[in-house]
Every structure is written in structure tokens, then in C-alpha cells.
Amino acid sequence: MDTLAIVGLGNPGTGYARTRHNVGFRCVDDYAGRKGVQFTRTACQARMAAFEQHATRVVLAKPRTFMNLSGQSAMALVHSLRIPVGSLLVVHDDADLPLGRLRVRASGGPGGHNGVRSIIESLGTDRFPRVRVGIGRPVGSGTAAWSEDSLIDYVLGRFSPDEEAVIQEAIVRVSEVLDCIVADGVDAAMNRFNSVV
């Protein structure tokens, strides 16, 4: 039986629970709820849950490290589960995508995301798939004008009520994306979901 590890990125602790940077956690929480499983096990520096579907063992993980050290947990998962890097799927927020927009990628650089950068550095490769969840940028902020400090403040902030409604819809769609990946693979999910505006 094949194993797929789905890692949602975020920061541990209740103070970070509803921040923009914790969308990855919220996505795997939603997916676990739809599969009727809970994060009852701690291993590989992560809270973990698991289920089987389409002859695949699916392991869900939420690293207990802080975002910038996500690679420690990802590396431990790859070694513990004895899976190839391509069977590690990362779900994370992305400020370069409009709020609620989803993008599935088979590989690629960190795009300014420190959690993804940590995973790339720990694994020594960027050849792992990921689901990017758009959290947008503040109105009137251009990419070039954005400082590192303002980015940190933004991603650690919370969604407005209107934004929360949009992101909640996106989280539901992520569960559909994950089902597609489990059943048919990353390429199928890219073809099906990346064309959706």
C-alpha cells in the first residue's frame, strides 16, 4: 500500500490558531474532520492522524515546530514513513495568490514562504508537491513595496469577517483537491483545479 503524507503548515499554540499563516493547519483539520479522524498521535515533531482511501494510507500532520523550522518535522516524516520526497504533500498559505485562490504545484521554490523554505533546505530538494492557498495582500500594497516586517505582521494577523467567509470556502475546496490527489494524483489535481478562477 502506498503512503501519502499531507503536511499542513502553521504555528503551534492557540495564539496563532486563526491567523493567515495557519491556513495550512486549518485545511488539514477540515480534511481530517471529513474523514472522521482526529489528531490523537504525536510523532515526528507533529500531531498526526491517518486513514486509508483508494489503497493509499494517508497520514495527516501538523508540525509542532514553529513555521520557520517546519523542515525538521517534514524530514522526520519522510524517514519515519519511509516514503519518497514526492509522497510528501505540503499545504500552505500564499500571500502571492489572491484571497481564496488555490494552486497545486508538483515542485518549485519557496516563493518567500519560510515554512516551505525550511522544508526545501531540510530535504535538499524542492521536488515535492504542494497546495498553495491564497491569503492575498493588503489593499494598495505592491509586491516591491512590501517590507519583511509588514509581511510578518500581515501573515500573523487575522482575517476580517468578509475574508473569513472567502477563506472558509477555500478550505472546503482544499479538501476536494486532496481527495483528487489521493485518488488520481497531483497532475490530475493540477489539471482540474488550477484552471478554476
PDB file of C-alpha atoms in Angstrom:
ATOM      1  CA  MET A   1       0.000   0.000   0.000  1.00  0.00           C
ATOM      2  CA  ASP A   2       1.320   3.446  -0.939  1.00  0.00           C
ATOM      3  CA  THR A   3       1.627   6.133   1.718  1.00  0.00           C
ATOM      4  CA  LEU A   4       0.956   9.845   1.202  1.00  0.00           C
ATOM      5  CA  ALA A   5       1.912  12.315   3.938  1.00  0.00           C
ATOM      6  CA  ILE A   6      -0.079  15.550   3.847  1.00  0.00           C
ATOM      7  CA  VAL A   7       1.540  18.270   5.951  1.00  0.00           C
ATOM      8  CA  GLY A   8      -0.372  21.434   6.782  1.00  0.00           C
ATOM      9  CA  LEU A   9       1.853  24.329   7.754  1.00  0.00           C
ATOM     10  CA  GLY A  10       1.232  26.693  10.655  1.00  0.00           C
ATOM     11  CA  ASN A  11       2.465  27.785  14.048  1.00  0.00           C
ATOM     12  CA  PRO A  12       1.516  25.794  17.175  1.00  0.00           C
ATOM     13  CA  GLY A  13      -0.393  27.398  20.026  1.00  0.00           C
ATOM     14  CA  THR A  14      -3.838  28.938  20.436  1.00  0.00           C
ATOM     15  CA  GLY A  15      -2.484  32.443  19.869  1.00  0.00           C
ATOM     16  CA  TYR A  16      -1.772  31.601  16.231  1.00  0.00           C
ATOM     17  CA  ALA A  17      -4.812  29.414  15.601  1.00  0.00           C
ATOM     18  CA  ARG A  18      -6.841  31.746  13.350  1.00  0.00           C
ATOM     19  CA  THR A  19      -4.025  33.715  11.735  1.00  0.00           C
ATOM     20  CA  ARG A  20      -3.468  33.856   7.986  1.00  0.00           C
ATOM     21  CA  HIS A  21      -0.240  31.878   8.361  1.00  0.00           C
ATOM     22  CA  ASN A  22      -2.154  28.940   9.876  1.00  0.00           C
ATOM     23  CA  VAL A  23      -4.385  28.235   6.905  1.00  0.00           C
ATOM     24  CA  GLY A  24      -2.428  25.031   6.263  1.00  0.00           C
ATOM     25  CA  PHE A  25      -3.365  23.730   9.719  1.00  0.00           C
ATOM     26  CA  ARG A  26      -6.996  24.627   9.138  1.00  0.00           C
ATOM     27  CA  CYS A  27      -7.029  22.789   5.811  1.00  0.00           C
ATOM     28  CA  VAL A  28      -5.765  19.506   7.252  1.00  0.00           C
ATOM     29  CA  ASP A  29      -8.091  19.922  10.252  1.00  0.00           C
ATOM     30  CA  ASP A  30     -11.036  20.236   7.865  1.00  0.00           C
ATOM     31  CA  TYR A  31      -9.883  17.253   5.824  1.00  0.00           C
ATOM     32  CA  ALA A  32      -9.416  15.124   8.940  1.00  0.00           C
ATOM     33  CA  GLY A  33     -12.916  16.036  10.083  1.00  0.00           C
ATOM     34  CA  ARG A  34     -14.375  14.960   6.748  1.00  0.00           C
ATOM     35  CA  LYS A  35     -12.584  11.628   7.063  1.00  0.00           C
ATOM     36  CA  GLY A  36     -13.696  11.115  10.659  1.00  0.00           C
ATOM     37  CA  VAL A  37     -10.178  11.038  12.111  1.00  0.00           C
ATOM     38  CA  GLN A  38      -8.541  13.086  14.848  1.00  0.00           C
ATOM     39  CA  PHE A  39      -5.009  14.242  15.582  1.00  0.00           C
ATOM     40  CA  THR A  40      -4.512  11.943  18.555  1.00  0.00           C
ATOM     41  CA  ARG A  41      -0.904  10.856  17.947  1.00  0.00           C
ATOM     42  CA  THR A  42       2.298  12.838  18.349  1.00  0.00           C
ATOM     43  CA  ALA A  43       5.365  11.738  16.390  1.00  0.00           C
ATOM     44  CA  CYS A  44       7.935  13.231  14.024  1.00  0.00           C
ATOM     45  CA  GLN A  45       7.574  16.569  15.851  1.00  0.00           C
ATOM     46  CA  ALA A  46       3.956  16.719  14.658  1.00  0.00           C
ATOM     47  CA  ARG A  47       0.383  15.985  15.619  1.00  0.00           C
ATOM     48  CA  MET A  48      -0.773  13.186  13.350  1.00  0.00           C
ATOM     49  CA  ALA A  49      -3.883  11.434  12.083  1.00  0.00           C
ATOM     50  CA  ALA A  50      -4.275   8.696   9.463  1.00  0.00           C
ATOM     51  CA  PHE A  51      -6.815   6.887   7.323  1.00  0.00           C
ATOM     52  CA  GLU A  52      -6.907   4.634   4.262  1.00  0.00           C
ATOM     53  CA  GLN A  53      -8.552   5.501   0.957  1.00  0.00           C
ATOM     54  CA  HIS A  54      -8.132   4.255  -2.631  1.00  0.00           C
ATOM     55  CA  ALA A  55      -5.499   1.716  -1.493  1.00  0.00           C
ATOM     56  CA  THR A  56      -3.456   4.589  -0.062  1.00  0.00           C
ATOM     57  CA  ARG A  57      -2.500   5.182   3.548  1.00  0.00           C
ATOM     58  CA  VAL A  58      -2.935   8.903   4.121  1.00  0.00           C
ATOM     59  CA  VAL A  59      -1.045  10.438   7.027  1.00  0.00           C
ATOM     60  CA  LEU A  60      -2.043  13.964   8.047  1.00  0.00           C
ATOM     61  CA  ALA A  61       0.467  16.024  10.006  1.00  0.00           C
ATOM     62  CA  LYS A  62       0.627  19.404  11.730  1.00  0.00           C
ATOM     63  CA  PRO A  63       4.216  20.208  12.759  1.00  0.00           C
ATOM     64  CA  ARG A  64       4.732  21.171  16.397  1.00  0.00           C
ATOM     65  CA  THR A  65       7.772  23.217  15.447  1.00  0.00           C
ATOM     66  CA  PHE A  66       7.295  26.845  14.574  1.00  0.00           C
ATOM     67  CA  MET A  67       6.836  27.689  10.903  1.00  0.00           C
ATOM     68  CA  ASN A  68      10.485  28.501  10.193  1.00  0.00           C
ATOM     69  CA  LEU A  69      11.518  25.028  11.395  1.00  0.00           C
ATOM     70  CA  SER A  70       8.859  23.033   9.509  1.00  0.00           C
ATOM     71  CA  GLY A  71      11.580  21.136   7.683  1.00  0.00           C
ATOM     72  CA  GLN A  72      12.552  19.275  10.850  1.00  0.00           C
ATOM     73  CA  SER A  73       9.139  17.639  11.042  1.00  0.00           C
ATOM     74  CA  ALA A  74       8.943  17.051   7.280  1.00  0.00           C
ATOM     75  CA  MET A  75      12.324  15.314   7.270  1.00  0.00           C
ATOM     76  CA  ALA A  76      11.303  13.142  10.229  1.00  0.00           C
ATOM     77  CA  LEU A  77       8.085  12.142   8.436  1.00  0.00           C
ATOM     78  CA  VAL A  78       9.894  11.164   5.245  1.00  0.00           C
ATOM     79  CA  HIS A  79      12.352   8.999   7.204  1.00  0.00           C
ATOM     80  CA  SER A  80       9.843   7.503   9.636  1.00  0.00           C
ATOM     81  CA  LEU A  81       7.266   6.632   6.971  1.00  0.00           C
ATOM     82  CA  ARG A  82       9.989   5.568   4.518  1.00  0.00           C
ATOM     83  CA  ILE A  83       8.397   7.487   1.685  1.00  0.00           C
ATOM     84  CA  PRO A  84       9.966   9.231  -1.308  1.00  0.00           C
ATOM     85  CA  VAL A  85      10.026  13.015  -1.162  1.00  0.00           C
ATOM     86  CA  GLY A  86       7.375  13.114  -3.888  1.00  0.00           C
ATOM     87  CA  SER A  87       4.925  11.465  -1.465  1.00  0.00           C
ATOM     88  CA  LEU A  88       5.150  14.452   0.887  1.00  0.00           C
ATOM     89  CA  LEU A  89       2.387  16.945   0.088  1.00  0.00           C
ATOM     90  CA  VAL A  90       2.546  20.365   1.742  1.00  0.00           C
ATOM     91  CA  VAL A  91      -0.492  22.628   2.219  1.00  0.00           C
ATOM     92  CA  HIS A  92       0.348  26.259   2.975  1.00  0.00           C
ATOM     93  CA  ASP A  93      -0.792  29.874   2.807  1.00  0.00           C
ATOM     94  CA  ASP A  94       0.465  32.045  -0.051  1.00  0.00           C
ATOM     95  CA  ALA A  95       0.410  35.854   0.018  1.00  0.00           C
ATOM     96  CA  ASP A  96       1.220  35.985  -3.705  1.00  0.00           C
ATOM     97  CA  LEU A  97      -2.160  34.471  -4.600  1.00  0.00           C
ATOM     98  CA  PRO A  98      -5.444  36.390  -4.317  1.00  0.00           C
ATOM     99  CA  LEU A  99      -7.528  35.566  -1.267  1.00  0.00           C
ATOM    100  CA  GLY A 100      -9.137  32.140  -1.663  1.00  0.00           C
ATOM    101  CA  ARG A 101      -7.332  31.189  -4.880  1.00  0.00           C
ATOM    102  CA  LEU A 102      -5.840  27.687  -4.934  1.00  0.00           C
ATOM    103  CA  ARG A 103      -2.833  26.430  -6.887  1.00  0.00           C
ATOM    104  CA  VAL A 104      -1.484  22.891  -6.992  1.00  0.00           C
ATOM    105  CA  ARG A 105       2.209  22.524  -7.869  1.00  0.00           C
ATOM    106  CA  ALA A 106       4.351  19.425  -8.339  1.00  0.00           C
ATOM    107  CA  SER A 107       7.518  21.220  -7.222  1.00  0.00           C
ATOM    108  CA  GLY A 108       9.126  24.662  -7.077  1.00  0.00           C
ATOM    109  CA  GLY A 109      10.866  27.218  -4.909  1.00  0.00           C
ATOM    110  CA  PRO A 110       9.631  28.634  -1.610  1.00  0.00           C
ATOM    111  CA  GLY A 111       8.127  31.799  -3.095  1.00  0.00           C
ATOM    112  CA  GLY A 112       9.001  33.763   0.037  1.00  0.00           C
ATOM    113  CA  HIS A 113       7.347  31.254   2.391  1.00  0.00           C
ATOM    114  CA  ASN A 114       9.682  30.435   5.267  1.00  0.00           C
ATOM    115  CA  GLY A 115       7.998  27.151   6.120  1.00  0.00           C
ATOM    116  CA  VAL A 116       8.406  25.869   2.564  1.00  0.00           C
ATOM    117  CA  ARG A 117      11.979  27.179   2.521  1.00  0.00           C
ATOM    118  CA  SER A 118      12.740  25.212   5.690  1.00  0.00           C
ATOM    119  CA  ILE A 119      11.361  22.032   4.115  1.00  0.00           C
ATOM    120  CA  ILE A 120      13.401  22.534   0.935  1.00  0.00           C
ATOM    121  CA  GLU A 121      16.555  23.118   2.970  1.00  0.00           C
ATOM    122  CA  SER A 122      15.946  20.084   5.193  1.00  0.00           C
ATOM    123  CA  LEU A 123      15.119  17.712   2.334  1.00  0.00           C
ATOM    124  CA  GLY A 124      17.739  19.121  -0.003  1.00  0.00           C
ATOM    125  CA  THR A 125      15.223  19.338  -2.840  1.00  0.00           C
ATOM    126  CA  ASP A 126      12.105  21.218  -3.943  1.00  0.00           C
ATOM    127  CA  ARG A 127      10.686  18.181  -5.740  1.00  0.00           C
ATOM    128  CA  PHE A 128       7.658  17.732  -3.512  1.00  0.00           C
ATOM    129  CA  PRO A 129       4.058  18.728  -4.333  1.00  0.00           C
ATOM    130  CA  ARG A 130       2.178  21.442  -2.561  1.00  0.00           C
ATOM    131  CA  VAL A 131      -1.256  23.058  -2.415  1.00  0.00           C
ATOM    132  CA  ARG A 132      -0.996  26.829  -2.155  1.00  0.00           C
ATOM    133  CA  VAL A 133      -3.914  28.691  -0.557  1.00  0.00           C
ATOM    134  CA  GLY A 134      -4.146  32.378  -1.388  1.00  0.00           C
ATOM    135  CA  ILE A 135      -4.373  34.786   1.532  1.00  0.00           C
ATOM    136  CA  GLY A 136      -3.892  37.911  -0.624  1.00  0.00           C
ATOM    137  CA  ARG A 137      -2.194  41.153   0.333  1.00  0.00           C
ATOM    138  CA  PRO A 138      -3.456  44.347   1.947  1.00  0.00           C
ATOM    139  CA  VAL A 139      -5.215  46.722  -0.411  1.00  0.00           C
ATOM    140  CA  GLY A 140      -2.751  49.068  -2.105  1.00  0.00           C
ATOM    141  CA  SER A 141       0.364  47.077  -1.221  1.00  0.00           C
ATOM    142  CA  GLY A 142       2.566  46.271  -4.170  1.00  0.00           C
ATOM    143  CA  THR A 143       4.971  43.345  -4.004  1.00  0.00           C
ATOM    144  CA  ALA A 144       8.047  45.541  -4.391  1.00  0.00           C
ATOM    145  CA  ALA A 145       6.954  47.959  -1.662  1.00  0.00           C
ATOM    146  CA  TRP A 146       6.288  45.255   0.898  1.00  0.00           C
ATOM    147  CA  SER A 147       8.873  45.030   3.676  1.00  0.00           C
ATOM    148  CA  GLU A 148       9.692  41.844   5.565  1.00  0.00           C
ATOM    149  CA  ASP A 149       8.240  43.353   8.753  1.00  0.00           C
ATOM    150  CA  SER A 150       4.951  44.298   7.110  1.00  0.00           C
ATOM    151  CA  LEU A 151       4.691  40.811   5.619  1.00  0.00           C
ATOM    152  CA  ILE A 152       5.212  39.224   9.047  1.00  0.00           C
ATOM    153  CA  ASP A 153       2.581  41.473  10.614  1.00  0.00           C
ATOM    154  CA  TYR A 154       0.132  40.626   7.839  1.00  0.00           C
ATOM    155  CA  VAL A 155       0.519  36.833   7.865  1.00  0.00           C
ATOM    156  CA  LEU A 156       0.324  36.746  11.664  1.00  0.00           C
ATOM    157  CA  GLY A 157      -2.846  38.830  11.582  1.00  0.00           C
ATOM    158  CA  ARG A 158      -6.389  37.521  11.425  1.00  0.00           C
ATOM    159  CA  PHE A 159      -8.921  37.573   8.624  1.00  0.00           C
ATOM    160  CA  SER A 160     -11.713  40.133   8.611  1.00  0.00           C
ATOM    161  CA  PRO A 161     -15.237  38.649   8.718  1.00  0.00           C
ATOM    162  CA  ASP A 162     -15.589  39.081   4.937  1.00  0.00           C
ATOM    163  CA  GLU A 163     -12.182  37.481   4.340  1.00  0.00           C
ATOM    164  CA  GLU A 164     -13.022  34.644   6.708  1.00  0.00           C
ATOM    165  CA  ALA A 165     -16.053  33.725   4.602  1.00  0.00           C
ATOM    166  CA  VAL A 166     -13.864  33.519   1.486  1.00  0.00           C
ATOM    167  CA  ILE A 167     -11.109  31.509   3.161  1.00  0.00           C
ATOM    168  CA  GLN A 168     -13.602  29.077   4.645  1.00  0.00           C
ATOM    169  CA  GLU A 169     -14.877  28.308   1.139  1.00  0.00           C
ATOM    170  CA  ALA A 170     -11.281  27.804   0.016  1.00  0.00           C
ATOM    171  CA  ILE A 171     -10.625  25.388   2.887  1.00  0.00           C
ATOM    172  CA  VAL A 172     -13.590  23.285   1.758  1.00  0.00           C
ATOM    173  CA  ARG A 173     -12.193  23.259  -1.792  1.00  0.00           C
ATOM    174  CA  VAL A 174      -8.789  22.164  -0.489  1.00  0.00           C
ATOM    175  CA  SER A 175     -10.432  19.017   0.867  1.00  0.00           C
ATOM    176  CA  GLU A 176     -11.753  18.376  -2.654  1.00  0.00           C
ATOM    177  CA  VAL A 177      -8.252  18.918  -4.034  1.00  0.00           C
ATOM    178  CA  LEU A 178      -6.785  16.490  -1.507  1.00  0.00           C
ATOM    179  CA  ASP A 179      -9.384  13.847  -2.375  1.00  0.00           C
ATOM    180  CA  CYS A 180      -8.454  14.263  -6.037  1.00  0.00           C
ATOM    181  CA  ILE A 181      -4.746  13.885  -5.286  1.00  0.00           C
ATOM    182  CA  VAL A 182      -5.303  10.779  -3.158  1.00  0.00           C
ATOM    183  CA  ALA A 183      -7.472   9.177  -5.849  1.00  0.00           C
ATOM    184  CA  ASP A 184      -5.845  10.341  -9.089  1.00  0.00           C
ATOM    185  CA  GLY A 185      -2.533  12.067  -8.336  1.00  0.00           C
ATOM    186  CA  VAL A 186      -1.064  15.559  -8.412  1.00  0.00           C
ATOM    187  CA  ASP A 187      -1.203  16.001 -12.196  1.00  0.00           C
ATOM    188  CA  ALA A 188      -4.936  15.322 -12.220  1.00  0.00           C
ATOM    189  CA  ALA A 189      -5.460  17.854  -9.447  1.00  0.00           C
ATOM    190  CA  MET A 190      -3.412  20.484 -11.311  1.00  0.00           C
ATOM    191  CA  ASN A 191      -5.488  19.932 -14.459  1.00  0.00           C
ATOM    192  CA  ARG A 192      -8.768  20.065 -12.600  1.00  0.00           C
ATOM    193  CA  PHE A 193      -8.242  22.813 -10.045  1.00  0.00           C
ATOM    194  CA  ASN A 194      -5.583  25.167 -11.417  1.00  0.00           C
ATOM    195  CA  SER A 195      -7.907  26.192 -14.237  1.00  0.00           C
ATOM    196  CA  VAL A 196     -10.579  27.302 -11.770  1.00  0.00           C
ATOM    197  CA  VAL A 197     -10.624  31.076 -11.258  1.00  0.00           C
TER     198      VAL A 197
END
